[in-house]
N, CA, C and O atoms as a Maestro MAE file, in Angstrom:
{
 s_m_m2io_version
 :::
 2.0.0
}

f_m_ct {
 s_m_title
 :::
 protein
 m_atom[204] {
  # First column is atom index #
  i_m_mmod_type
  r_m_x_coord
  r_m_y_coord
  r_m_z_coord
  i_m_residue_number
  s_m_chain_name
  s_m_pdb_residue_name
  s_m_pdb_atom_name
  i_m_atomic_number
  :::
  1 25 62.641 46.667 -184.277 1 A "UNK " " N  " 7
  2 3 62.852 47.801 -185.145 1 A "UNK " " CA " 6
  3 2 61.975 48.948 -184.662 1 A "UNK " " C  " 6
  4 15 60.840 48.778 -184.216 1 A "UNK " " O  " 8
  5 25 62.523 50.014 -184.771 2 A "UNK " " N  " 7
  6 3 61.350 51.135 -184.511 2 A "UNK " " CA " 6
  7 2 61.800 52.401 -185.355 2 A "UNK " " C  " 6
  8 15 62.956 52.642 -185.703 2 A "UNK " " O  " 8
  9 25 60.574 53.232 -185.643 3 A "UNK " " N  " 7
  10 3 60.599 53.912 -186.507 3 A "UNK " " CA " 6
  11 2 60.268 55.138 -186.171 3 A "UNK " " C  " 6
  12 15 59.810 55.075 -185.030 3 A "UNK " " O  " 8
  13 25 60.257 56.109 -186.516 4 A "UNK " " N  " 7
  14 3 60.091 57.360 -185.881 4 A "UNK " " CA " 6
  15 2 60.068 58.240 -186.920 4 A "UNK " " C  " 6
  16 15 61.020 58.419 -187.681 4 A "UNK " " O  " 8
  17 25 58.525 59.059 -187.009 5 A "UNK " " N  " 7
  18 3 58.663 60.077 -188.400 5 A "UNK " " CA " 6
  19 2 58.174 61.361 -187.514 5 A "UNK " " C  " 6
  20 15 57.280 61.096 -186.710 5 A "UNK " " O  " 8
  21 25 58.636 62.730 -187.546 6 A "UNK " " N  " 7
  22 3 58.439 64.243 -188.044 6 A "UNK " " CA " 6
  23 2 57.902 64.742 -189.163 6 A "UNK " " C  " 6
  24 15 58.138 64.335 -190.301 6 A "UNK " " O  " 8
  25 25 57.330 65.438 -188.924 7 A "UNK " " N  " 7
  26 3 56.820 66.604 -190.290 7 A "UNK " " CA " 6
  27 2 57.363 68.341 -189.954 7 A "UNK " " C  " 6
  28 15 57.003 69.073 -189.031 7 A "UNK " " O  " 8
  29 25 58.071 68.548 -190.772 8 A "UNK " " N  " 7
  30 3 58.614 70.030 -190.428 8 A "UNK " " CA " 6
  31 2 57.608 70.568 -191.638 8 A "UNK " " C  " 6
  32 15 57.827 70.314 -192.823 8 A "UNK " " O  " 8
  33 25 56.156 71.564 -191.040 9 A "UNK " " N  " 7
  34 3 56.196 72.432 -192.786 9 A "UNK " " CA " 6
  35 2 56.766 74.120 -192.742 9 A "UNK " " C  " 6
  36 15 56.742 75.072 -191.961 9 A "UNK " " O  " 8
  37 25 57.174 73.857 -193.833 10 A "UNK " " N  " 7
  38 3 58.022 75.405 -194.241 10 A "UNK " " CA " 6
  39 2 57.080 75.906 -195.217 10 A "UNK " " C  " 6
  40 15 56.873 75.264 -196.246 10 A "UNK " " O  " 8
  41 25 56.218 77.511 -194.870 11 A "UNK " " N  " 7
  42 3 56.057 78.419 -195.818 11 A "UNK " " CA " 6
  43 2 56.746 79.363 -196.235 11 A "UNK " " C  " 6
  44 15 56.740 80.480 -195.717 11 A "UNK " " O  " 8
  45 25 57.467 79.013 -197.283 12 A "UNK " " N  " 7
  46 3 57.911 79.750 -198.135 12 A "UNK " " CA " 6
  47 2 57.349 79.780 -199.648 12 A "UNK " " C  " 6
  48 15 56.707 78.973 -200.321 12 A "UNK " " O  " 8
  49 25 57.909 81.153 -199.901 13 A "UNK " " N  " 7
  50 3 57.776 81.768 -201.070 13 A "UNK " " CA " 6
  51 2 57.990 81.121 -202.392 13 A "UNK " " C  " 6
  52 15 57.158 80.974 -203.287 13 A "UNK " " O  " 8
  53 25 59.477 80.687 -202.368 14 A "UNK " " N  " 7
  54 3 60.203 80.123 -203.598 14 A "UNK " " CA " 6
  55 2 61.761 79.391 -202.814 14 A "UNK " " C  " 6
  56 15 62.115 79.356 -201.636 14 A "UNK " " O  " 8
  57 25 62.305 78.959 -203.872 15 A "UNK " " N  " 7
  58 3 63.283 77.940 -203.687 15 A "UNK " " CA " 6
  59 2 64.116 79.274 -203.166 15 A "UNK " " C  " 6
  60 15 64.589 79.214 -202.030 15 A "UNK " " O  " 8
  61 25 64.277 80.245 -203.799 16 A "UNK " " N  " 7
  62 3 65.251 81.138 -202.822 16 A "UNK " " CA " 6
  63 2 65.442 81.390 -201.399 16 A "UNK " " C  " 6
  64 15 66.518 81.411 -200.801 16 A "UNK " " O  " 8
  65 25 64.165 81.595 -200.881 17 A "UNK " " N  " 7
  66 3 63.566 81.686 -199.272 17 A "UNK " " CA " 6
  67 2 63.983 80.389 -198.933 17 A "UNK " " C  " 6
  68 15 64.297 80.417 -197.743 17 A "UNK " " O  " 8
  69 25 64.124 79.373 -199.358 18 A "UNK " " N  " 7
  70 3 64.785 78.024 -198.660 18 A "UNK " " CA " 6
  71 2 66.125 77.830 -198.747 18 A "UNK " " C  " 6
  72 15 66.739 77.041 -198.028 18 A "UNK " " O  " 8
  73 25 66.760 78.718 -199.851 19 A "UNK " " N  " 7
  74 3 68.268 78.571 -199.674 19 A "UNK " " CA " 6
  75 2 68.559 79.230 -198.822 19 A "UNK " " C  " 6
  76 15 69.515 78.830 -198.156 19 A "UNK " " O  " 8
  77 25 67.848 80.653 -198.380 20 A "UNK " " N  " 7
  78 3 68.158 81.364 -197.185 20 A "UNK " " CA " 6
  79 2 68.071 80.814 -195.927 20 A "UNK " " C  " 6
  80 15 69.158 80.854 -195.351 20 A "UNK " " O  " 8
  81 25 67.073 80.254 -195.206 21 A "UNK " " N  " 7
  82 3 67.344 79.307 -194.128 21 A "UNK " " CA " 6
  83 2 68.526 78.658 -194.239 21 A "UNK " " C  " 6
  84 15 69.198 78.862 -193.228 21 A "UNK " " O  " 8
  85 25 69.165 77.850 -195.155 22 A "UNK " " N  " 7
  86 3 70.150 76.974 -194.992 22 A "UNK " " CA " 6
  87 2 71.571 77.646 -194.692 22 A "UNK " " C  " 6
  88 15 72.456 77.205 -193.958 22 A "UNK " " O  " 8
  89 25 71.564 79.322 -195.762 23 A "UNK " " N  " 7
  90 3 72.515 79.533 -195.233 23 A "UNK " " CA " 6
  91 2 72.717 80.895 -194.276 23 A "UNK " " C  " 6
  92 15 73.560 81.770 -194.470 23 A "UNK " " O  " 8
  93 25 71.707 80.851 -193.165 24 A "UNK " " N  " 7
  94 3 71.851 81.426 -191.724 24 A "UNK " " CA " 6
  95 2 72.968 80.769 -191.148 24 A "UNK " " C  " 6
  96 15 73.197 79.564 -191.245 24 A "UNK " " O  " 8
  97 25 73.675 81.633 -190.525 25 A "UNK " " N  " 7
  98 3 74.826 81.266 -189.894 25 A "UNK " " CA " 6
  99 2 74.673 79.710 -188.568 25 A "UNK " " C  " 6
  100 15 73.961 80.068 -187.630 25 A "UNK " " O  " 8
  101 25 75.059 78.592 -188.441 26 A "UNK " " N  " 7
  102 3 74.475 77.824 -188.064 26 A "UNK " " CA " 6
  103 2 74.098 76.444 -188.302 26 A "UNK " " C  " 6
  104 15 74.473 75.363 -187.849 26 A "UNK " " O  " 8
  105 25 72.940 76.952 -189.451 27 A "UNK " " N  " 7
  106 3 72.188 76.110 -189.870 27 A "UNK " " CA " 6
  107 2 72.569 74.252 -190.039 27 A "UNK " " C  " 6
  108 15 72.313 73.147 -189.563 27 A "UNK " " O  " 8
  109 25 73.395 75.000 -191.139 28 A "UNK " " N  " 7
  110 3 74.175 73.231 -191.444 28 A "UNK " " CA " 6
  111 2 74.728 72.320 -190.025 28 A "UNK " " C  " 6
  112 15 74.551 71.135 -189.741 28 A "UNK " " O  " 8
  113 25 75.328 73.216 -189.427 29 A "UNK " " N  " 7
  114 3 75.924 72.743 -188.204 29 A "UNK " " CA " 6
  115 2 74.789 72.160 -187.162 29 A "UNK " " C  " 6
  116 15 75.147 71.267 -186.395 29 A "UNK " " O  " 8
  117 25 73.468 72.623 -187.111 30 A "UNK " " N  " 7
  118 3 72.530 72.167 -186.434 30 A "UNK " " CA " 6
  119 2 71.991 70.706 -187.095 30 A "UNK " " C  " 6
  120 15 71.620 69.777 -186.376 30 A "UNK " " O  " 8
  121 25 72.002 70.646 -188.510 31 A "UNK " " N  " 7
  122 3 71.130 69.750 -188.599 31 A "UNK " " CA " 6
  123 2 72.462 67.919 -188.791 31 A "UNK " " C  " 6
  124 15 72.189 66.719 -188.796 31 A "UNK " " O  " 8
  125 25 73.553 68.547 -188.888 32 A "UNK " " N  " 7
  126 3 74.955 67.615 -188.581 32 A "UNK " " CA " 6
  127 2 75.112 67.346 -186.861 32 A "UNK " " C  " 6
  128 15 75.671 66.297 -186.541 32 A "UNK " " O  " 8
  129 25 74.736 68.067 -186.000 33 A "UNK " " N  " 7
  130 3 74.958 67.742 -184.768 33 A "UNK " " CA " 6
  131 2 73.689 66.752 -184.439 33 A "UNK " " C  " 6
  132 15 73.825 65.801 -183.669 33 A "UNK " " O  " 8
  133 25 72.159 67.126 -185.236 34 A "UNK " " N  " 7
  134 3 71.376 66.566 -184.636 34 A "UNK " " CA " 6
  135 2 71.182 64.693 -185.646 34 A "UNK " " C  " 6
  136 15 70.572 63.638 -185.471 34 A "UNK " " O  " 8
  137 25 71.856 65.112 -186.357 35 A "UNK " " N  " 7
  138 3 71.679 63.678 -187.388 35 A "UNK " " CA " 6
  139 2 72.936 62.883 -186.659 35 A "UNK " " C  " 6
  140 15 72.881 61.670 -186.857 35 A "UNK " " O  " 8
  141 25 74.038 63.312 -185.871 36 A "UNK " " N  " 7
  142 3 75.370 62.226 -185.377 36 A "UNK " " CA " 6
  143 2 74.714 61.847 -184.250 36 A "UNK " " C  " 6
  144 15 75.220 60.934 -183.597 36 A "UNK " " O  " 8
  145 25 73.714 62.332 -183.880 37 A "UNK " " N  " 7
  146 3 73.042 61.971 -182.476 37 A "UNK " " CA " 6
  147 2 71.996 60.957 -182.564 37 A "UNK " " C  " 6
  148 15 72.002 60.040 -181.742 37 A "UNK " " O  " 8
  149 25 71.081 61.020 -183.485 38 A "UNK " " N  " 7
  150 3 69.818 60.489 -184.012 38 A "UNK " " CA " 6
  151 2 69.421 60.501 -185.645 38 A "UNK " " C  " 6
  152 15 68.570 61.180 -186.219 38 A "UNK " " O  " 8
  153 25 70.634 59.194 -186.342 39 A "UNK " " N  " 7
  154 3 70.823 59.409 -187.807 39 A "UNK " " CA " 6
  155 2 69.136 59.069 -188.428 39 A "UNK " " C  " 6
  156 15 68.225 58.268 -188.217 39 A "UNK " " O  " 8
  157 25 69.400 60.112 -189.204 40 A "UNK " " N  " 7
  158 3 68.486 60.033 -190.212 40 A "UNK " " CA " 6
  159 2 68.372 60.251 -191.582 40 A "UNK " " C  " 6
  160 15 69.437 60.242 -192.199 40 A "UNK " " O  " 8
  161 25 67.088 60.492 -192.374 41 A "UNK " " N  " 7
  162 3 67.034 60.944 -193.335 41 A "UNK " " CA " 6
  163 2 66.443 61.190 -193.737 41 A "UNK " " C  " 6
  164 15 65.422 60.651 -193.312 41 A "UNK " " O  " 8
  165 25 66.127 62.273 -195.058 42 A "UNK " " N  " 7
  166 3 64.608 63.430 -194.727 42 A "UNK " " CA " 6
  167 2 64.631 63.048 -196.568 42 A "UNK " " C  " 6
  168 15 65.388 62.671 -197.463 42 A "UNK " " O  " 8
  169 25 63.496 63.384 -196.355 43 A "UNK " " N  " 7
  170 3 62.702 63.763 -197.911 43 A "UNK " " CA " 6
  171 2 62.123 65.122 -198.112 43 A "UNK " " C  " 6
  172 15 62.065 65.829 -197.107 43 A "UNK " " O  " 8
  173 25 61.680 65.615 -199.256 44 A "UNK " " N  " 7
  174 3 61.769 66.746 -198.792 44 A "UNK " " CA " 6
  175 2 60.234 66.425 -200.149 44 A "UNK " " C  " 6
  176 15 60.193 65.488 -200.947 44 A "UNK " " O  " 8
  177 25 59.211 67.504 -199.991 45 A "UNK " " N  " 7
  178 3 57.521 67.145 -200.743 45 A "UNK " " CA " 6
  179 2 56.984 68.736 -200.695 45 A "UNK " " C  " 6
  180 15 56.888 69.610 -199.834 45 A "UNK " " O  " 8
  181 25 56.662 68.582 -202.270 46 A "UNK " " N  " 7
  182 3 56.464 70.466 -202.244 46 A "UNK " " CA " 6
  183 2 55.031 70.199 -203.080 46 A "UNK " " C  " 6
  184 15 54.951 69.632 -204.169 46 A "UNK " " O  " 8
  185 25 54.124 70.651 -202.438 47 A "UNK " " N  " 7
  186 3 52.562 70.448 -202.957 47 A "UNK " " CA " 6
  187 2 51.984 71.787 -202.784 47 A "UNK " " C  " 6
  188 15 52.482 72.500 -201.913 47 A "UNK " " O  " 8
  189 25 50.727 72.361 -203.685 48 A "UNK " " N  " 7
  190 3 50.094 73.276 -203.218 48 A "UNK " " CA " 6
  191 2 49.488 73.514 -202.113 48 A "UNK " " C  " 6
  192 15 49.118 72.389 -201.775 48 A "UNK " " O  " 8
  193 25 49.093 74.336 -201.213 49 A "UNK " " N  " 7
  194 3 48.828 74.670 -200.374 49 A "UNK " " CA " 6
  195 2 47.234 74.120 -200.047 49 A "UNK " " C  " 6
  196 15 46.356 74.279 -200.895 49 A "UNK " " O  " 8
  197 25 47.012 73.602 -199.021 50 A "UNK " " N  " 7
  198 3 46.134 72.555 -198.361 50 A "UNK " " CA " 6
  199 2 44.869 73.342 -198.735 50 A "UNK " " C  " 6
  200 15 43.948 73.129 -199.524 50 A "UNK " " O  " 8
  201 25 45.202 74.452 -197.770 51 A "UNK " " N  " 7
  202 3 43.807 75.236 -197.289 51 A "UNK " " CA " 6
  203 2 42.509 75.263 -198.245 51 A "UNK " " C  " 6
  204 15 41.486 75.843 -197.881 51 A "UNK " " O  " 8
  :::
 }
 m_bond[203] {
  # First column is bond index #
  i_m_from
  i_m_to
  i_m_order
  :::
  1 1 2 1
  2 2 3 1
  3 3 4 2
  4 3 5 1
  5 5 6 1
  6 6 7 1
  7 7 8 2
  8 7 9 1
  9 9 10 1
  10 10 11 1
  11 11 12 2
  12 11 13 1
  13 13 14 1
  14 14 15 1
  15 15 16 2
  16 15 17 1
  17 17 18 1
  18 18 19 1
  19 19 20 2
  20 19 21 1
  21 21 22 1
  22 22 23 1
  23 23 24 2
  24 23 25 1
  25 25 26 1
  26 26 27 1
  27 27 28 2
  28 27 29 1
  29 29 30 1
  30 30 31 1
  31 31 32 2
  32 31 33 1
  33 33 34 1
  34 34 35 1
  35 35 36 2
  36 35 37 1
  37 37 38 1
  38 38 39 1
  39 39 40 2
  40 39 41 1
  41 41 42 1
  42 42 43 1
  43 43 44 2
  44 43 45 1
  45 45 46 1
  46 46 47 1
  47 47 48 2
  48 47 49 1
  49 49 50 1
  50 50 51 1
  51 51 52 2
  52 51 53 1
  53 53 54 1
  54 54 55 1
  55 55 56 2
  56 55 57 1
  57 57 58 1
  58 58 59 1
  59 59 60 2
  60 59 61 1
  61 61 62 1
  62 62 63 1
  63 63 64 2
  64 63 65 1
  65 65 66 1
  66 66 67 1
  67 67 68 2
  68 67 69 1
  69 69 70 1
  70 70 71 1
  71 71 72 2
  72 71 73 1
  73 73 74 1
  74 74 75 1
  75 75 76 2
  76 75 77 1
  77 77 78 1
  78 78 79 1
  79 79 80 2
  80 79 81 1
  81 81 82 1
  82 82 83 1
  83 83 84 2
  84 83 85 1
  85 85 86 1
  86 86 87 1
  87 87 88 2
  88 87 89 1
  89 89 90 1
  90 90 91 1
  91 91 92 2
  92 91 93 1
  93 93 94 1
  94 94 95 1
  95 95 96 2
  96 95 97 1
  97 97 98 1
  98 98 99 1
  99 99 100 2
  100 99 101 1
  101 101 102 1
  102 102 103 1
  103 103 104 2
  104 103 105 1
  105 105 106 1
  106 106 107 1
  107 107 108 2
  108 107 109 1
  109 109 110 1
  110 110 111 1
  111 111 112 2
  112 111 113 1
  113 113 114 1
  114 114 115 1
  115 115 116 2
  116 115 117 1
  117 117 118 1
  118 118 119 1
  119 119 120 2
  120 119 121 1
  121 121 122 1
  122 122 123 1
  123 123 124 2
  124 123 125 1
  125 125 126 1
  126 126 127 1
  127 127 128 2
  128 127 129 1
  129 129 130 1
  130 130 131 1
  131 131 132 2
  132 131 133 1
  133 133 134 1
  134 134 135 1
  135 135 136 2
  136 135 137 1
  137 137 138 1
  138 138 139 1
  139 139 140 2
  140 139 141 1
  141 141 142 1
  142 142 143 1
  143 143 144 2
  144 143 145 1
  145 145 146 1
  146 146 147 1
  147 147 148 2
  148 147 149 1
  149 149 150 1
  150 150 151 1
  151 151 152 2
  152 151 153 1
  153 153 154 1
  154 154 155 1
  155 155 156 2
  156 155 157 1
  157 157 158 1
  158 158 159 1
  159 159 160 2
  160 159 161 1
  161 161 162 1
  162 162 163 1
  163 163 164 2
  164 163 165 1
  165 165 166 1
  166 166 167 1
  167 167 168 2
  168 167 169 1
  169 169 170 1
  170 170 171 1
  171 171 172 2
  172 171 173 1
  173 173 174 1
  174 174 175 1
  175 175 176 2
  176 175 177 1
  177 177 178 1
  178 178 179 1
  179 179 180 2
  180 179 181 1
  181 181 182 1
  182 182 183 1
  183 183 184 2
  184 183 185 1
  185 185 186 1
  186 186 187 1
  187 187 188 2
  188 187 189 1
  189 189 190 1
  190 190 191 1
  191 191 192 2
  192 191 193 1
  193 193 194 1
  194 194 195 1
  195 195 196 2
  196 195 197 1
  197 197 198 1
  198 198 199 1
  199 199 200 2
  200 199 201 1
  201 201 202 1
  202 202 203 1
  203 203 204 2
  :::
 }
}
């Protein structure tokens, strides 16, 4: 078995600024080409800011 984890962090503002990434022309289509290649599945973790 092998396992394989990423961390993407996104600063954004609010949930709006994240609907905008998704719908850049593209988007969806990138993350469907890269999941038929190397299936996965994401979680998604919204915490205050580290610093």
């Amino acid at each position: 078995m092998a396992v394989a984890s990423a961390i993407v962090r996104l600063r954004l503002a609010d949930l709006d600024a994240l609907d905008a990434i998704f719908a850049l022309p593209g988007a969806v289509g990138l993350i469907e080409r890269r999941q038929g290649r190397h299936p996965y599945k994401a979680i998604w973790v919204n915490h205050e800011p580290l610093e």
